[in-house]
Amino acid sequence: MPIQNADIAEIFSRVANLLEIEGANQFRVRAYRNAARTVGSLPRNAADMVEAEEDLSKLPGIGKDLAGKIAEIVKTGSLDQLEELEERTPAELNELMNISGLGPKRVSALYHELGVTNRKELKAAAEKEKIRDVEGFGKKTEQSILEELSKKEEGEKRVPLMQAEQRAAPLIDYLKNSKGIKKITVAGSYRRCKETVGDLDILVTCKKDSNVMDRFADYEDVEKVVSKGSTRSTVVLKSGLQVDVRVLPQVGYGAGLHYFTGSKAHNIAVRKRGVDRKFKINEYGVFKGKERVAGKTEEEVYEKVGLPYIEPELREDRGEIEAAEKDSLPNLVRQKDIRGDLHAHTKATDGQASLEEMAKAAKKLGYDYLAVTDHSKKVTMAKGLNESRLADQIEEIDRLNEKLDDFRVLKGIEVDILEDGSLDLPDDILKELDVRVCSVHYSQNLSRKKQTKRVLKAMENPYFNILGHPTGRIIGQREPYEIDLEEIMKQARENGCFLELNAEPDRLDLTDTHCKMAKEIGVKLAISTDAHSTASLEFMRFGIGQARRGWLEADDVLNTRSLGDLMKLLKRA
DNA sequence: GCCGTTTTCGGCCCGACTGTTTTCAGTCG
């Protein structure tokens, strides 16, 4: 299998960690971290770019040296430099860096003073009370290391955005009732609509005598108060989610909001522009010397560094600064651009609501159309439809459409793509439909080559419209299946097919970088909820967030089209 | 290691909180 961008990112990240433990120049370390991030979120395969002999040193933060290293990794699958580093410094130390409270200096000290190289040895050293004797450590640090180690070793503690929403809402309501509260906002990756959220950053402006910090620490769902100060406090909730509250002065609210919305990489890039213009930018404002010259709004902050306002979803330092500079930022798709939903289930298969209930709920959301796309027969677990039951549903939809004003239920199916690339229902029934979402549900573990071939074959069918949940991943539960999306997207564009951005919060399939890839290739996406109930039609907002993170504009999205235009686009050939 | 309407060398974002100190290093975001 060709080297993936994530593999390259992982190697650079390990190099950065080991260099840092060895005490290398911090800016050199940062260069590797930046490279890991840049390559990891590249909308194209770096391996293909190397193959095509493109100049990788044109990428931001990638110079001649790192470009050469990327090529080396692509060609050999490894990096000599990393192997040399690992001969000097145990690779296992990487895992110790993930323990909260341990950074490069402490990991290095533990290794050199006590010979600790992994969690097990660290635990033994802590239990024998050896850590407290190392310079710079003490009893408390030793104790907190033991606490961290006793936690279940979870790789990633990030939670899906929807879960974060559910934790945030009651906490915000509670904090609003503190004394002297003026404004309260959730910033961080939550505001950037990232698919998963590592912690909640809550910003507060309030009067001087507010009790918000005390109240925060007393919140009933708090498991542990990590730190508590007058402007910043951190707790861990019983669910394991970390929450930070920061108190900001009103005059610098925009600067604070900008600062705590991040991303870190975006902030660094903006602050650097500030330095170039002799400004200092921090969470309190934009300063010239000691004088605050801006910061009441985010717009002011951008204006001072010579940029137009940049939407939170774009703030990842993935080219948005450069685009802003050239005044070529995308005009991001909005919820109100969406005219309908193209993937929904009913009671006929595994949905919870009737056809009519689903249609009425969609109409209530202001849509013009809803495609009913129940499963096909292969999905027996969900009582998938065979030819005759689908024919019955088609008639039922005709009858319903006669009753509905200004709204159209589209006849559809979520038809399985079988292992040989054929579709699970014959053409003579598929041709009776308005829209066919084609999905892989079985044989997900084929090789990359076979899986890609399977979907490419399916797209040859003239009734193939939209590839449903294109990678099959379920966040935190199921890895995406191996598939060459770049090739699929190019073929989809040629064949007049589309890909779905499944808005279900545990799927969000495609990712933000996939969306950007689709835009660059020129294939349109359908943002669809895959709703199995009337309530889940509202998952559209998560899909919109993801699409915005992928730089999509209304024109890049299939279901921003009027019914008439949509029907034309769905007719292939 | 990267990068350049101040620069091809000398810079590289900024502040809060904690614990171990006795003025600050380390970590985190």
XYZ file of C-alpha atoms (C1' of nucleotides) in Angstrom:
602
model
C 0.000 0.000 0.000
C 1.348 3.471 -0.797
C 2.505 5.676 2.061
C -0.331 7.791 3.410
C -0.037 11.394 4.556
C -0.851 10.272 8.098
C 2.204 7.956 8.051
C 4.484 10.837 7.099
C 2.918 13.051 9.746
C 3.449 10.350 12.368
C 7.142 10.009 11.500
C 7.711 13.783 11.693
C 5.834 13.944 14.943
C 8.027 11.224 16.448
C 11.148 13.005 15.222
C 9.898 16.193 16.876
C 9.265 14.445 20.200
C 12.632 12.721 20.305
C 14.507 15.843 19.240
C 12.731 17.768 21.956
C 13.621 15.179 24.582
C 17.236 15.440 23.442
C 17.037 19.179 24.000
C 17.311 20.236 20.373
C 16.597 23.784 19.219
C 12.922 24.443 19.906
C 12.374 26.085 16.527
C 13.786 23.102 14.771
C 11.386 20.937 16.759
C 8.538 23.235 15.784
C 9.500 22.929 12.129
C 8.937 19.152 12.334
C 5.627 19.603 14.187
C 4.446 22.100 11.568
C 5.488 19.739 8.815
C 3.548 16.906 10.469
C 0.442 19.086 10.589
C 0.854 20.391 7.056
C 1.325 16.966 5.517
C -1.362 15.398 7.724
C -4.004 17.789 6.481
C -2.923 17.974 2.874
C -5.916 17.547 0.562
C -3.833 15.369 -1.755
C -1.606 12.360 -1.332
C 1.969 13.496 -0.774
C 3.069 10.192 -2.302
C 1.335 11.091 -5.573
C 2.949 14.523 -5.512
C 6.397 12.956 -5.080
C 5.590 10.524 -7.882
C 4.631 13.435 -10.137
C 7.887 15.183 -9.168
C 6.041 18.214 -7.849
C 8.064 20.709 -5.808
C 7.012 19.974 -2.230
C 9.189 22.773 -0.862
C 6.507 25.130 -2.164
C 4.265 23.914 0.679
C 4.188 26.273 3.668
C 6.782 25.364 6.277
C 8.370 22.745 4.039
C 11.835 23.646 2.814
C 14.380 21.759 0.789
C 15.383 19.529 3.674
C 11.891 18.452 4.719
C 10.806 18.023 1.095
C 13.712 15.610 0.694
C 12.649 13.742 3.823
C 9.091 13.409 2.573
C 10.436 11.938 -0.654
C 12.628 9.563 1.325
C 9.645 8.347 3.369
C 7.518 7.906 0.258
C 10.230 5.921 -1.524
C 11.589 3.817 1.334
C 8.723 3.765 3.838
C 10.975 5.082 6.611
C 13.282 7.893 7.608
C 16.960 7.286 8.414
C 17.000 10.248 10.750
C 14.261 8.752 12.918
C 16.091 5.428 13.102
C 19.274 7.175 14.182
C 17.366 9.120 16.811
C 15.806 5.944 18.121
C 19.252 4.391 18.517
C 20.205 7.187 20.882
C 16.886 7.772 22.612
C 14.307 5.030 23.188
C 11.281 5.316 20.885
C 9.095 4.356 23.840
C 9.650 7.790 25.380
C 7.133 9.061 22.831
C 4.298 7.495 24.814
C 5.428 9.196 28.025
C 5.020 12.564 26.308
C 1.273 11.857 26.137
C 0.956 11.785 29.916
C -0.540 15.017 31.157
C 2.018 17.030 33.106
C 5.004 15.402 31.441
C 6.815 17.310 28.743
C 10.188 16.856 27.087
C 12.249 18.158 30.003
C 10.676 15.921 32.598
C 10.647 12.862 30.350
C 14.325 13.471 29.686
C 15.089 13.857 33.400
C 13.177 10.682 34.271
C 15.045 8.793 31.575
C 18.500 10.042 32.468
C 18.126 10.028 36.254
C 16.013 6.913 36.731
C 16.266 5.058 33.437
C 12.485 5.241 32.976
C 11.446 4.532 29.368
C 7.776 3.492 29.551
C 4.581 3.681 31.595
C 5.338 0.498 33.512
C 8.765 1.667 34.653
C 7.357 5.093 35.445
C 4.697 3.558 37.660
C 7.273 1.430 39.499
C 9.503 4.453 40.082
C 6.586 6.499 41.400
C 5.464 3.723 43.729
C 8.981 3.385 45.145
C 8.894 7.158 45.767
C 11.984 7.679 43.648
C 10.579 10.417 41.475
C 10.304 12.951 44.308
C 14.100 12.930 44.654
C 14.786 13.979 41.085
C 15.585 17.681 40.804
C 12.578 19.721 39.773
C 10.146 17.029 40.924
C 8.454 16.712 44.288
C 5.865 14.761 46.204
C 2.931 16.386 44.483
C 4.266 15.792 41.004
C 4.947 12.169 41.873
C 1.403 11.798 43.143
C -0.168 13.362 40.057
C 1.912 11.099 37.800
C 0.482 8.095 39.649
C -3.019 9.480 39.202
C -2.509 9.995 35.497
C -1.134 6.464 35.144
C -4.086 4.928 36.977
C -6.462 6.329 34.380
C -7.386 3.901 31.690
C -4.939 4.257 28.862
C -7.183 5.939 26.353
C -5.529 6.889 23.119
C -7.676 9.866 22.280
C -10.099 11.392 24.711
C -11.772 13.619 22.156
C -15.549 13.437 22.053
C -17.806 13.976 19.042
C -19.017 17.544 18.661
C -22.610 16.592 19.451
C -21.638 15.066 22.797
C -19.648 18.193 23.584
C -22.763 20.240 22.797
C -24.758 18.161 25.216
C -22.201 18.709 27.986
C -21.805 22.396 27.237
C -25.477 23.411 27.205
C -26.373 22.710 30.868
C -23.026 24.051 32.097
C -23.525 27.315 30.223
C -27.035 27.650 31.660
C -25.619 27.083 35.120
C -22.770 29.588 34.706
C -25.155 32.215 33.341
C -26.679 32.356 36.793
C -23.425 33.503 38.380
C -23.186 37.019 39.756
C -22.302 39.811 37.351
C -22.096 37.757 34.141
C -22.190 39.769 30.927
C -21.203 37.491 28.070
C -20.502 33.810 27.843
C -19.305 31.937 24.754
C -17.827 28.558 23.954
C -14.683 29.040 21.859
C -11.967 26.527 20.917
C -12.426 23.667 18.481
C -16.110 23.656 19.439
C -16.546 27.032 17.793
C -14.481 25.893 14.830
C -16.983 23.009 14.441
C -14.278 20.412 14.556
C -15.737 16.900 14.316
C -14.389 16.021 17.736
C -13.627 18.251 20.680
C -10.808 17.648 23.159
C -11.990 20.139 25.750
C -14.400 23.028 26.156
C -13.075 26.592 26.271
C -15.658 28.855 27.852
C -15.119 32.612 27.711
C -16.753 34.923 30.191
C -16.930 38.659 30.584
C -18.267 39.769 33.937
C -18.161 42.387 36.655
C -15.238 42.455 39.079
C -17.145 40.937 41.964
C -18.427 37.943 39.988
C -18.388 34.563 41.687
C -18.160 32.686 38.398
C -14.915 30.847 39.175
C -16.171 29.577 42.532
C -19.431 28.577 40.958
C -17.640 26.800 38.147
C -15.540 24.732 40.554
C -18.726 23.834 42.460
C -20.609 22.578 39.381
C -22.208 19.243 40.206
C -20.632 17.388 37.274
C -17.088 18.358 38.239
C -14.884 15.365 39.010
C -11.679 17.253 39.687
C -10.507 20.857 39.809
C -7.199 20.887 37.952
C -6.408 24.545 38.501
C -8.237 27.605 39.697
C -7.201 31.211 39.307
C -8.876 34.569 38.921
C -8.768 34.621 35.119
C -8.423 30.961 34.273
C -9.665 27.717 35.798
C -9.673 24.152 34.564
C -11.801 21.222 35.677
C -12.418 17.685 34.509
C -16.067 16.642 34.373
C -17.277 13.215 35.471
C -17.591 12.313 31.806
C -13.838 12.884 31.465
C -14.261 16.047 29.418
C -11.930 18.879 30.388
C -13.424 22.354 30.640
C -11.556 25.658 30.875
C -13.198 28.915 31.886
C -11.410 32.189 31.177
C -12.505 35.566 32.406
C -11.781 38.352 29.947
C -12.131 42.130 30.166
C -14.916 43.507 27.979
C -12.624 45.887 26.051
C -10.546 43.044 24.694
C -13.344 40.598 24.124
C -12.728 40.182 20.397
C -9.028 39.553 20.942
C -9.860 37.002 23.624
C -12.441 35.317 21.459
C -9.958 35.160 18.621
C -7.200 33.889 20.839
C -9.220 31.119 22.453
C -10.971 30.058 19.280
C -7.645 29.073 17.791
C -6.446 27.029 16.211
C -3.070 27.404 17.779
C -1.413 27.299 14.372
C -3.749 29.974 13.043
C -3.071 32.182 16.059
C 0.657 31.866 15.660
C 0.376 32.908 12.029
C -1.796 35.917 12.923
C 0.413 37.012 15.816
C 3.443 36.727 13.564
C 1.768 39.122 11.155
C 1.247 41.355 14.166
C 4.938 41.295 15.002
C 5.756 42.212 11.388
C 3.592 45.293 11.841
C 5.109 46.172 15.241
C 2.045 45.025 17.176
C 1.851 42.642 20.071
C -1.258 40.478 19.970
C -2.400 38.552 23.008
C -5.712 37.523 24.559
C -6.276 41.051 25.874
C -5.971 42.989 22.685
C -3.715 44.311 19.985
C -1.014 46.533 21.462
C 1.433 49.081 20.128
C 3.924 49.382 22.940
C 1.682 49.523 25.994
C -1.243 51.091 24.217
C -4.212 48.965 23.224
C -5.025 49.816 19.634
C -7.673 47.180 18.882
C -9.411 44.136 20.264
C -13.053 44.833 20.955
C -14.082 42.612 18.055
C -12.403 39.853 16.065
C -12.805 41.956 12.926
C -10.585 44.616 14.511
C -7.855 42.087 15.203
C -7.828 40.912 11.593
C -7.969 44.451 10.313
C -4.838 45.380 12.254
C -2.882 42.620 10.541
C -4.242 43.613 7.156
C -6.745 40.803 6.685
C -10.509 40.512 6.221
C -12.508 38.548 8.793
C -11.836 34.817 8.643
C -14.617 32.411 9.654
C -13.788 30.190 12.665
C -14.174 26.968 10.644
C -11.307 28.036 8.386
C -8.847 28.876 11.155
C -6.462 25.960 10.878
C -3.534 27.594 9.079
C -4.328 25.522 6.040
C -4.057 28.362 3.572
C -6.782 30.650 4.926
C -4.301 33.406 5.786
C -2.883 33.371 2.257
C -6.404 33.298 0.792
C -7.461 36.191 3.020
C -4.432 38.157 1.894
C -5.481 37.716 -1.726
C -9.095 38.419 -0.810
C -10.042 35.009 -2.152
C -11.602 33.432 0.927
C -14.500 31.107 0.105
C -18.024 32.313 0.685
C -18.884 29.385 2.926
C -22.098 27.396 2.569
C -24.705 28.204 5.229
C -27.528 26.200 6.725
C -30.068 28.405 4.977
C -28.597 27.525 1.566
C -29.772 23.938 2.008
C -32.978 23.201 0.074
C -33.474 19.584 1.016
C -32.086 16.355 2.411
C -31.072 13.497 0.141
C -30.674 10.572 2.532
C -33.329 9.493 5.045
C -34.916 6.287 6.323
C -38.450 5.390 7.380
C -40.195 2.679 9.360
C -40.242 0.596 6.192
C -36.668 -0.362 7.094
C -34.748 0.734 10.176
C -36.121 4.268 10.579
C -38.400 5.267 13.440
C -40.906 7.524 11.693
C -43.387 7.026 8.882
C -42.949 8.397 5.416
C -45.455 11.133 6.074
C -43.927 12.086 9.437
C -40.496 12.385 7.851
C -41.827 14.472 4.967
C -43.667 16.848 7.285
C -40.639 17.213 9.541
C -38.449 18.063 6.540
C -40.983 20.572 5.287
C -41.056 22.173 8.715
C -37.301 22.727 8.462
C -38.029 24.897 5.434
C -36.870 22.392 2.848
C -38.341 21.989 -0.635
C -37.639 18.281 -0.890
C -36.680 15.143 0.997
C -35.368 11.975 -0.582
C -36.586 8.845 1.132
C -33.777 6.339 0.760
C -34.487 3.172 2.686
C -32.084 0.241 2.654
C -32.074 -2.388 -0.088
C -32.674 -6.114 0.488
C -29.065 -7.075 1.197
C -29.303 -5.274 4.526
C -31.539 -7.904 6.103
C -30.834 -6.631 9.611
C -32.669 -3.447 8.705
C -35.456 -5.225 6.770
C -34.025 -3.888 3.493
C -36.526 -3.398 0.647
C -36.809 -5.874 -2.202
C -38.257 -4.991 -5.617
C -41.900 -5.405 -4.661
C -41.728 -3.552 -1.342
C -39.864 -0.724 -3.058
C -42.578 -0.629 -5.741
C -45.161 -0.300 -2.959
C -43.207 2.548 -1.391
C -43.005 4.329 -4.752
C -46.798 4.263 -4.981
C -47.109 5.452 -1.410
C -44.820 8.410 -2.186
C -46.914 9.300 -5.249
C -50.036 9.393 -3.091
C -48.293 11.462 -0.420
C -46.948 13.971 -2.944
C -50.488 14.640 -4.141
C -51.363 15.761 -0.618
C -48.317 17.959 0.037
C -48.150 21.585 -1.103
C -44.855 23.182 -2.105
C -42.923 20.115 -1.126
C -41.724 17.031 -2.899
C -40.809 13.652 -1.513
C -38.207 12.172 -3.830
C -38.348 8.471 -4.530
C -35.047 7.003 -3.532
C -33.104 4.064 -2.204
C -29.893 3.458 -0.326
C -28.843 0.555 -2.471
C -25.969 -1.679 -1.460
C -22.846 -1.885 -3.549
C -22.146 -5.612 -3.617
C -18.654 -7.019 -3.417
C -18.399 -7.448 -7.185
C -19.375 -3.828 -7.792
C -22.932 -4.564 -8.904
C -25.912 -2.926 -7.204
C -28.287 -4.816 -4.934
C -31.421 -4.087 -7.029
C -32.014 -4.464 -10.774
C -31.962 -1.508 -13.152
C -35.648 -1.810 -14.054
C -36.687 -0.788 -10.547
C -33.796 1.670 -10.012
C -34.900 3.572 -13.105
C -38.260 4.303 -11.470
C -36.531 6.356 -8.776
C -35.477 10.011 -8.559
C -32.288 9.428 -6.581
C -30.102 6.476 -5.667
C -27.639 6.648 -2.807
C -25.193 3.783 -3.269
C -23.367 2.515 -0.207
C -20.929 -0.134 0.963
C -22.159 -1.974 4.053
C -20.649 -5.439 3.685
C -17.118 -6.623 2.909
C -15.611 -3.473 4.322
C -12.202 -5.015 4.819
C -11.212 -5.503 1.195
C -7.788 -4.312 0.110
C -7.498 -0.700 -0.984
C -7.202 -1.794 -4.581
C -10.244 -4.091 -4.503
C -12.415 -1.652 -2.560
C -11.599 1.136 -4.996
C -12.267 -1.089 -7.982
C -15.581 -2.191 -6.481
C -16.853 1.373 -6.167
C -15.468 2.446 -9.550
C -17.320 -0.488 -11.101
C -20.549 0.477 -9.337
C -20.271 4.024 -10.661
C -20.450 2.642 -14.197
C -24.086 1.804 -13.545
C -26.094 4.654 -15.106
C -28.376 4.781 -12.065
C -25.549 5.448 -9.608
C -26.070 8.990 -8.218
C -24.444 9.490 -4.824
C -21.799 7.450 -3.004
C -23.167 7.162 0.559
C -20.858 7.523 3.610
C -17.817 7.088 1.362
C -15.313 5.713 3.890
C -17.663 3.947 6.304
C -15.860 5.251 9.352
C -17.567 5.714 12.675
C -15.717 8.190 14.845
C -13.930 6.473 17.706
C -15.403 3.076 16.798
C -14.644 2.002 13.284
C -11.743 2.938 11.067
C -12.500 4.072 7.517
C -12.142 1.321 4.974
C -9.196 1.353 2.636
C -10.168 3.214 -0.493
C -8.564 5.642 -2.937
C -10.893 8.592 -2.668
C -8.908 10.755 -5.040
C -9.445 8.231 -7.812
C -13.114 7.782 -6.869
C -13.686 11.540 -6.933
C -12.063 11.978 -10.324
C -14.164 9.193 -11.785
C -17.315 10.543 -10.117
C -16.729 13.889 -11.800
C -16.335 12.191 -15.193
C -19.439 10.028 -14.703
C -21.722 12.735 -13.369
C -21.864 11.103 -9.925
C -21.653 12.742 -6.507
C -20.288 11.894 -3.098
C -22.139 12.219 0.157
C -20.989 14.160 3.158
C -22.867 12.144 5.755
C -23.847 14.594 8.489
C -24.546 12.022 11.166
C -22.372 13.300 14.043
C -20.682 9.943 14.648
C -19.895 9.556 10.971
C -19.164 12.947 9.438
C -17.988 10.984 6.477
C -16.252 12.710 4.507
C -13.685 14.561 6.590
C -12.921 18.259 6.179
C -9.804 17.561 4.099
C -11.810 15.183 1.892
C -14.283 18.014 1.295
C -11.455 20.280 0.239
C -10.141 17.544 -2.022
C -13.580 17.220 -3.644
C -13.722 20.948 -4.221
C -10.304 20.952 -5.839
C -11.166 17.989 -8.029
C -14.482 19.569 -8.929
C -16.962 16.975 -7.749
C -20.052 18.182 -5.903
C -21.086 16.792 -2.550
C -24.518 16.073 -1.100
C -24.727 17.013 2.572
C -27.172 14.439 3.905
C -28.288 13.498 7.394
C -28.966 9.769 6.901
C -31.814 10.498 9.341
C -33.444 7.523 11.015
C -35.938 9.738 12.888
C -37.564 13.132 12.458
C -35.259 14.626 15.094
C -32.106 13.493 13.348
C -32.991 15.541 10.269
C -31.504 18.349 12.348
C -28.058 16.759 12.139
C -27.691 18.849 8.989
C -25.884 21.490 11.048
C -23.003 19.108 11.764
C -22.652 18.405 8.063
C -22.671 22.117 7.330
C -19.950 22.670 9.924
C -17.802 19.973 8.355
C -18.438 21.330 4.845
C -17.443 24.822 5.970
C -14.249 23.408 7.451
C -13.654 21.941 4.000
C -14.002 25.375 2.354
C -17.226 24.426 0.540
C -19.424 27.112 -0.950
C -23.113 26.761 -1.770
C -22.261 25.958 -5.371
C -20.107 22.998 -4.289
C -23.088 21.380 -2.583
C -25.671 19.400 -4.522
C -28.627 19.988 -2.225
C -28.426 23.755 -2.366
C -30.033 23.348 -5.788
C -33.680 24.030 -6.517
C -35.750 20.923 -7.161
C -35.656 21.525 -10.913
C -31.883 21.954 -11.083
C -31.360 18.991 -8.785
C -33.433 16.686 -10.999
C -31.386 17.707 -14.014
C -28.125 16.941 -12.208
C -29.393 13.536 -11.085
C -30.164 12.491 -14.656
C -26.940 11.030 -15.949
C -25.875 10.651 -19.562
C 14.457 23.615 10.008
C 12.135 27.665 7.750
C 12.108 32.164 5.889
C 12.747 37.298 3.851
C 8.817 45.569 1.336
C 13.694 45.937 7.569
C 16.892 40.312 6.705
C 20.341 34.902 2.850
C 21.597 35.472 8.975
C 19.183 35.924 12.871
C 15.264 35.826 14.066
C 11.194 32.471 15.044
C 3.835 33.986 19.608
C 2.322 34.749 24.148
C 0.572 34.395 28.902
C -1.554 31.706 33.170
C -1.017 28.391 36.610
C 1.455 24.899 39.441
C 4.969 23.115 42.058
C 9.298 23.540 43.542
C 11.443 27.104 44.536
C 13.226 31.636 47.072
C 12.852 33.985 41.631
C 11.545 30.472 38.183
C 11.200 26.261 35.074
C 7.964 23.341 33.046
C 3.716 22.547 30.995
C -0.328 23.763 28.724
C -3.332 25.918 25.585
